[in-house]
C-alpha positions as semicolon CSV with decimal commas, in nm:
position;residue;x (nm);y (nm);z (nm)
1;M;0,000;0,000;0,000
2;E;0,128;0,341;-0,093
3;F;0,123;0,611;0,178
4;S;-0,016;0,890;-0,034
5;P;-0,366;1,037;-0,028
6;E;-0,450;0,857;-0,352
7;G;-0,326;0,523;-0,218
8;I;-0,513;0,555;0,111
9;I;-0,834;0,666;-0,059
10;G;-0,801;0,383;-0,311
11;Y;-0,757;0,132;-0,028
12;I;-1,062;0,268;0,156
13;V;-1,273;0,256;-0,160
14;E;-1,170;-0,103;-0,236
15;Y;-1,227;-0,211;0,126
16;T;-1,571;-0,045;0,122
17;R;-1,658;-0,235;-0,196
18;A;-1,543;-0,564;-0,044
19;L;-1,712;-0,500;0,293
20;P;-2,057;-0,649;0,211
21;S;-1,911;-0,977;0,087
22;A;-1,676;-0,990;0,388
23;I;-1,974;-0,940;0,620
24;L;-2,162;-1,223;0,449
25;Q;-1,856;-1,448;0,488
26;G;-1,860;-1,380;0,863
27;D;-1,549;-1,160;0,892
28;I;-1,568;-1,025;1,248
29;F;-1,365;-0,713;1,167
30;A;-1,593;-0,629;0,872
31;I;-1,904;-0,682;1,086
32;T;-1,756;-0,457;1,357
33;I;-1,677;-0,182;1,104
34;A;-2,030;-0,206;0,961
35;L;-2,188;-0,187;1,307
36;I;-1,976;0,116;1,399
37;V;-2,080;0,293;1,078
38;F;-2,443;0,197;1,142
39;F;-2,423;0,327;1,500
40;I;-2,276;0,660;1,387
41;A;-2,546;0,690;1,119
42;V;-2,820;0,625;1,377
43;I;-2,678;0,893;1,609
44;I;-2,658;1,147;1,326
45;I;-3,010;1,067;1,205
46;N;-3,143;1,086;1,561
47;Q;-2,990;1,430;1,613
48;L;-3,109;1,572;1,283
49;T;-3,458;1,420;1,280
50;S;-3,618;1,662;1,524
51;L;-3,468;1,960;1,343
52;L;-3,570;1,827;1,003
53;I;-3,925;1,747;1,108
54;R;-3,978;2,092;1,259
55;F;-3,842;2,261;0,946
56;L;-4,026;2,030;0,707
57;K;-4,360;2,101;0,877
58;R;-4,310;2,473;0,818
59;A;-4,183;2,421;0,463
60;I;-4,478;2,200;0,371
61;L;-4,714;2,460;0,518
62;L;-4,545;2,724;0,302
63;I;-4,588;2,508;-0,007
64;I;-4,956;2,444;0,069
65;V;-5,029;2,814;0,126
66;T;-4,840;2,912;-0,189
67;L;-5,022;2,653;-0,399
68;A;-5,357;2,768;-0,258
69;F;-5,273;3,128;-0,349
70;I;-5,171;3,024;-0,700
71;Q;-5,497;2,830;-0,736
72;F;-5,693;3,135;-0,620
73;F;-5,507;3,356;-0,865
74;L;-5,573;3,114;-1,153
75;T;-5,943;3,098;-1,062
76;L;-5,960;3,476;-1,041
77;S;-5,793;3,521;-1,379
78;S;-6,024;3,260;-1,532
79;R;-6,327;3,435;-1,389
80;V;-6,206;3,774;-1,512
81;S;-6,146;3,635;-1,861
82;T;-6,497;3,485;-1,879
83;E;-6,705;3,745;-1,693
84;G;-6,486;4,052;-1,716
85;W;-6,423;4,298;-1,435
86;T;-6,743;4,315;-1,233
87;A;-6,788;4,466;-0,888
88;D;-6,785;4,118;-0,732
89;T;-6,464;4,009;-0,904
90;I;-6,290;4,334;-0,813
91;I;-6,394;4,322;-0,446
92;F;-6,339;3,950;-0,388
93;G;-6,027;3,948;-0,605
94;A;-5,869;4,237;-0,417
95;I;-5,956;4,086;-0,078
96;G;-5,829;3,745;-0,190
97;V;-5,504;3,886;-0,326
98;I;-5,442;4,084;-0,007
99;F;-5,512;3,785;0,219
100;G;-5,314;3,555;-0,011
101;I;-5,008;3,778;-0,004
102;I;-5,033;3,811;0,374
103;A;-5,066;3,431;0,410
104;V;-4,769;3,357;0,184
105;I;-4,550;3,617;0,357
106;T;-4,650;3,485;0,701
107;A;-4,579;3,124;0,601
108;L;-4,247;3,229;0,447
109;L;-4,141;3,419;0,759
110;I;-4,237;3,126;0,982
111;A;-4,042;2,880;0,764
112;L;-3,736;3,107;0,749
113;G;-3,758;3,174;1,123
114;E;-3,765;2,801;1,191
115;F;-3,469;2,751;0,958
116;H;-3,265;3,018;1,138
117;A;-3,366;2,883;1,479
118;A;-3,259;2,534;1,373
119;R;-2,921;2,665;1,257
120;K;-2,858;2,847;1,587
121;K;-2,971;2,557;1,808
122;P;-2,675;2,340;1,913
123;V;-2,690;1,970;1,833
124;H;-2,681;1,765;2,154
125;T;-2,498;1,435;2,167
């Protein structure tokens, strides 16, 4: 084995490729390495899961609110193209656009606030 970064990386890559077959053959060292990697992965996933779930809830809410606003806007434009600008379409359209913009901005601020809070919160081991 060559003691250069390329040689070490090549050895690690080849050992990683041979690891599953070594585990199936019952190699204790390979099983130990696999269990250590699995344990580290479980710890990392456990630490990140709560942060991810909190952020994903806010992000999904943002997507739902944005899609609802887009659907409202498409319905409004369809109604305007068929009926024209009537008093009802102007009033309900203006109110809907105002509430839609407020809802999207609120959902965006909540999602971004959760993202920044998750970045500042230390990960406990």
